[in-house]
């Protein structure tokens, strides 16, 4: 598996995508580079490396037989050590240390030299995303959003809002499927208009029934489903929506400095769920064209798909988890808009203290005894 380490063209230090500047920045020489410059620079660098690899290919061919024998031995050892979620080991291109990741991780950080590592083979070929929304919110701005969510929450545990807790905030690109469709649809429905009036002591109601016919082209965009198993569904769904107008064609360099997950849910696995949702949207769109009626009931509906487009998309999320009383609570901040999601913990001690203060205040006012008596 190939590993990619994006380094500064000027000083060779780690190069990371800067959400505030929307450029690639070096924290050592303070240089900034545009997306086009970075892509062109590393494309040329890759061409040179490929030429060197061709020279070494002959020697590698000679070693194939020995490698095959070694692979058989390794397969036996790996079968014994395999866990439910397979761990994979790679070598950091900066310091040579081993980087351990899960099978779905596409970008991570070397724990020894702290350089960002992009696992190139994970997002190549059929697993290469179509587009990516780069992080727009820096870590500090995400922390500010997190603090804003916690503001005026009196019963949070004492150490919940701490610098140690914020250090664990991690920027992660999560994979999603997005679907756009255009359909031709026809609908027959029953529309009712109800009118009521009063004459003297009598109440009258008139109901008129109409047969409604509708036909037209329907366009439904940005219907999404997550493409990753084993993550908190509410967390990943509730940080939506994203502005897809800011999506860029996928480039590996956007992952530098962040973590990323590759999809492990395929298009065919979510196709039926997406179809069901779009069916509901389309029928509602047709019903909405029948305005001015007290009620509209669809009696016959059919459509056909004229155009359909699926996009495998990476979306930015700042995530952190908090363990409280044995329960792991996930928190997330939309890396583009700052929308937050999380279930805030409640301190039992603070609740009891607050109850005691209220009781003392009532007693001081002479009200508690009366309330208990009643």
XYZ file of N, CA, C and O in Angstrom, residues 78-170:
372
model
N -1.078 -13.887 10.004
C -2.143 -12.892 10.066
C -3.479 -13.527 10.394
O -4.312 -12.934 11.074
N -3.699 -14.755 9.922
C -4.961 -15.436 10.200
C -5.117 -15.679 11.687
O -6.220 -15.645 12.233
N -4.004 -15.923 12.378
C -4.063 -16.157 13.810
C -4.322 -14.874 14.577
O -4.946 -14.878 15.639
N -3.821 -13.746 14.043
C -3.924 -12.473 14.770
C -5.085 -11.609 14.317
O -5.237 -10.479 14.764
N -5.909 -12.094 13.397
C -7.004 -11.290 12.840
C -8.054 -10.997 13.899
O -8.471 -11.867 14.643
N -8.517 -9.775 13.980
C -9.558 -9.367 14.917
C -10.787 -8.975 14.138
O -10.791 -8.995 12.911
N -11.849 -8.586 14.865
C -13.109 -8.236 14.212
C -12.926 -7.067 13.251
O -13.452 -7.059 12.157
N -12.152 -6.048 13.677
C -11.835 -4.945 12.772
C -10.347 -5.003 12.517
O -9.544 -4.702 13.390
N -9.945 -5.435 11.333
C -8.561 -5.729 11.009
C -7.679 -4.493 11.132
O -8.002 -3.411 10.651
N -6.520 -4.672 11.795
C -5.531 -3.607 11.894
C -4.519 -3.780 10.772
O -4.113 -4.899 10.442
N -4.100 -2.668 10.170
C -3.170 -2.707 9.037
C -1.969 -1.839 9.381
O -2.112 -0.774 9.981
N -0.771 -2.291 9.006
C 0.460 -1.581 9.351
C 1.126 -1.041 8.086
O 1.263 -1.745 7.088
N 1.545 0.234 8.148
C 2.270 0.874 7.049
C 3.501 1.570 7.606
O 3.579 1.854 8.806
N 4.434 1.877 6.735
C 5.628 2.599 7.144
C 5.480 4.085 6.850
O 5.129 4.468 5.730
N 5.748 4.927 7.852
C 5.691 6.382 7.661
C 6.794 6.798 6.688
O 7.963 6.464 6.905
N 6.483 7.535 5.621
C 7.515 7.939 4.660
C 8.483 8.980 5.209
O 9.521 9.224 4.610
N 8.155 9.586 6.370
C 9.024 10.621 6.925
C 10.088 10.041 7.840
O 11.276 10.345 7.721
N 9.651 9.170 8.791
C 10.604 8.670 9.774
C 10.790 7.170 9.724
O 11.634 6.620 10.434
N 9.992 6.489 8.906
C 10.124 5.047 8.780
C 9.399 4.250 9.840
O 9.413 3.023 9.813
N 8.760 4.922 10.776
C 8.038 4.222 11.839
C 6.818 3.516 11.277
O 6.304 3.872 10.212
N 6.335 2.505 11.992
C 5.149 1.779 11.562
C 3.893 2.534 12.003
O 3.765 2.925 13.160
N 2.976 2.746 11.062
C 1.709 3.413 11.322
C 0.615 2.362 11.324
O 0.429 1.651 10.336
N -0.083 2.227 12.443
C -1.140 1.225 12.566
C -2.491 1.905 12.387
O -2.805 2.884 13.059
N -3.310 1.390 11.466
C -4.633 1.962 11.205
C -5.639 0.826 11.082
O -5.276 -0.345 11.010
N -6.915 1.184 11.047
C -7.954 0.202 10.754
C -8.076 0.046 9.246
O -7.549 0.848 8.475
N -8.809 -0.966 8.829
C -8.896 -1.279 7.405
C -9.599 -0.202 6.596
O -9.450 -0.130 5.391
N -10.395 0.665 7.252
C -11.140 1.679 6.506
C -10.500 3.062 6.564
O -11.003 3.993 5.961
N -9.383 3.208 7.303
C -8.748 4.521 7.436
C -7.966 4.862 6.172
O -7.191 4.052 5.671
N -8.161 6.090 5.673
C -7.479 6.504 4.450
C -6.420 7.571 4.695
O -5.548 7.790 3.878
N -6.509 8.271 5.823
C -5.504 9.281 6.172
C -5.393 9.329 7.681
O -6.383 9.202 8.397
N -4.170 9.505 8.161
C -3.963 9.506 9.600
C -2.726 10.338 9.912
O -2.219 11.067 9.069
N -2.214 10.211 11.137
C -1.026 10.942 11.566
C -0.048 9.962 12.198
O -0.446 9.087 12.968
N 1.231 10.089 11.872
C 2.256 9.258 12.487
C 2.419 9.686 13.947
O 2.692 10.855 14.238
N 2.279 8.738 14.870
C 2.337 9.080 16.279
C 3.761 9.362 16.761
O 3.955 9.827 17.878
N 4.763 9.092 15.905
C 6.142 9.298 16.304
C 6.667 10.669 15.873
O 7.214 11.424 16.668
N 6.505 10.978 14.581
C 7.011 12.263 14.089
C 5.896 13.282 13.884
O 6.154 14.423 13.519
N 4.608 12.859 14.106
C 3.439 13.734 14.007
C 3.193 14.267 12.602
O 2.451 15.224 12.414
N 3.818 13.670 11.598
C 3.579 14.096 10.223
C 2.305 13.448 9.683
O 2.010 12.290 9.994
N 1.542 14.189 8.874
C 0.338 13.609 8.278
C 0.698 12.553 7.244
O 1.639 12.716 6.475
N -0.036 11.457 7.250
C 0.211 10.359 6.321
C -1.076 10.056 5.572
O -2.116 9.834 6.192
N -1.030 10.071 4.251
C -2.172 9.730 3.417
C -1.898 8.366 2.799
O -0.883 8.176 2.127
N -2.795 7.411 3.057
C -2.624 6.048 2.550
C -3.227 5.971 1.154
O -4.407 5.700 0.990
N -2.395 6.246 0.162
C -2.859 6.461 -1.198
C -3.703 5.352 -1.776
O -4.710 5.591 -2.416
N -3.293 4.087 -1.577
C -4.007 2.987 -2.191
C -5.427 2.833 -1.699
O -6.262 2.219 -2.354
N -5.734 3.374 -0.516
C -7.079 3.228 0.044
C -8.113 3.995 -0.769
O -9.293 3.669 -0.753
N -7.706 5.069 -1.418
C -8.654 5.902 -2.143
C -8.321 5.964 -3.625
O -8.474 6.994 -4.267
N -7.871 4.850 -4.151
C -7.539 4.794 -5.577
C -8.519 3.894 -6.297
O -9.295 3.172 -5.687
N -8.477 3.947 -7.622
C -9.334 3.088 -8.426
C -10.802 3.321 -8.129
O -11.270 4.454 -8.071
N -11.535 2.235 -7.906
C -12.971 2.348 -7.667
C -13.284 3.008 -6.324
O -14.407 3.466 -6.102
N -12.312 3.055 -5.422
C -12.543 3.667 -4.123
C -12.170 5.150 -4.091
O -12.258 5.789 -3.049
N -11.751 5.685 -5.223
C -11.408 7.105 -5.269
C -12.687 7.941 -5.231
O -13.595 7.762 -6.052
N -12.815 8.864 -4.272
C -14.020 9.708 -4.202
C -14.159 10.587 -5.443
O -13.177 10.903 -6.119
N -15.400 10.972 -5.721
C -15.644 11.880 -6.837
C -15.351 13.320 -6.443
O -14.883 14.115 -7.254
N -15.630 13.652 -5.185
C -15.457 15.044 -4.763
C -15.245 15.104 -3.252
O -15.452 14.127 -2.536
N -14.818 16.264 -2.795
C -14.543 16.481 -1.376
C -14.910 17.922 -1.028
O -14.712 18.835 -1.836
N -15.478 18.109 0.149
C -15.672 19.460 0.685
C -14.544 19.702 1.673
O -14.497 19.045 2.723
N -13.610 20.596 1.381
C -12.483 20.828 2.304
C -12.963 21.428 3.631
O -14.022 22.062 3.700
N -12.176 21.212 4.670
C -12.473 21.839 5.948
C -12.461 23.358 5.787
O -11.540 23.934 5.220
N -13.497 23.990 6.287
C -13.593 25.448 6.264
C -13.395 26.017 7.668
O -13.046 27.170 7.839
N -13.653 25.175 8.669
C -13.546 25.563 10.069
C -12.231 25.025 10.629
O -11.972 23.821 10.555
N -11.410 25.900 11.190
C -10.182 25.448 11.831
C -10.516 24.770 13.156
O -11.653 24.856 13.652
N -9.531 24.116 13.754
C -9.761 23.425 15.024
C -10.196 24.413 16.101
O -11.105 24.122 16.885
N -9.569 25.576 16.146
C -9.920 26.559 17.164
C -11.356 27.052 16.991
O -12.092 27.224 17.975
N -11.783 27.264 15.762
C -13.162 27.701 15.528
C -14.150 26.593 15.880
O -15.254 26.862 16.353
N -13.737 25.340 15.647
C -14.596 24.218 16.038
C -14.723 24.156 17.557
O -15.803 23.883 18.095
N -13.619 24.436 18.256
C -13.662 24.478 19.722
C -14.597 25.588 20.187
O -15.374 25.422 21.140
N -14.535 26.741 19.518
C -15.431 27.857 19.873
C -16.896 27.449 19.711
O -17.747 27.807 20.539
N -17.201 26.709 18.646
C -18.565 26.228 18.439
C -18.969 25.249 19.537
O -20.110 25.251 20.013
N -18.009 24.428 19.937
C -18.262 23.465 20.998
C -18.556 24.199 22.310
O -19.489 23.851 23.047
N -17.776 25.241 22.590
C -17.997 26.047 23.797
C -19.352 26.741 23.762
O -20.048 26.851 24.778
N -19.722 27.200 22.578
C -21.011 27.870 22.421
C -22.158 26.904 22.723
O -23.169 27.286 23.318
N -21.982 25.633 22.321
C -23.000 24.636 22.598
C -23.117 24.385 24.105
O -24.205 24.139 24.629
N -21.972 24.468 24.804
C -21.957 24.210 26.245
C -22.356 25.432 27.082
O -22.572 25.310 28.289
N -22.447 26.590 26.433
C -22.722 27.830 27.152
C -24.061 27.755 27.887
O -25.061 27.286 27.358
N -24.054 28.218 29.147
C -25.251 28.258 29.988
C -25.809 26.875 30.318
O -26.966 26.760 30.729
N -24.999 25.841 30.116
C -25.398 24.506 30.560
C -24.863 24.317 31.976
O -23.718 23.931 32.186
N -25.685 24.612 32.960
C -25.240 24.684 34.339
C -24.851 23.336 34.935
O -24.073 23.274 35.867
N -25.409 22.261 34.420
C -25.236 20.980 35.088
C -24.222 20.072 34.405
O -24.244 18.857 34.576
N -23.314 20.647 33.616
C -22.251 19.857 33.010
C -21.244 19.429 34.076
O -21.017 20.160 35.047
N -20.617 18.245 33.933
C -19.554 17.847 34.861
C -18.444 18.886 34.901
O -18.181 19.570 33.904
N -17.773 18.979 36.027
C -16.785 20.032 36.257
C -15.673 20.038 35.219
O -15.258 21.084 34.744
N -15.157 18.846 34.866
C -14.002 18.778 33.955
C -14.401 18.581 32.497
O -13.566 18.244 31.664
N -15.675 18.771 32.200
C -16.124 18.514 30.831
C -15.507 19.497 29.848
O -14.995 19.112 28.792
N -15.557 20.780 30.141
C -14.988 21.800 29.259
C -13.557 22.063 29.718
O -13.306 22.908 30.565
N -12.618 21.305 29.172
C -11.218 21.428 29.580
C -10.314 21.372 28.358
O -10.677 20.833 27.312
N -9.098 21.930 28.503
C -8.131 21.928 27.410
C -7.763 20.491 27.021
O -7.585 20.180 25.844
N -7.679 19.617 28.021
C -7.350 18.218 27.748
C -8.405 17.583 26.857
O -8.095 16.799 25.958
N -9.649 17.954 27.112
C -10.743 17.416 26.311
C -10.666 17.938 24.880
O -10.872 17.205 23.921
N -10.343 19.222 24.721
C -10.280 19.822 23.388
C -9.133 19.254 22.561
O -9.207 19.205 21.334
N -8.048 18.832 23.225
C -6.910 18.278 22.491
C -7.296 17.052 21.684
O -6.650 16.711 20.697
N -8.351 16.386 22.116
C -8.787 15.158 21.433
C -9.675 15.447 20.219
O -10.051 14.526 19.493
N -10.034 16.715 20.004
C -10.867 17.068 18.852
C -10.100 16.758 17.566
O -8.990 17.237 17.369
N -10.697 15.969 16.698
C -10.006 15.476 15.508
C -10.809 15.792 14.256
O -12.030 15.598 14.220
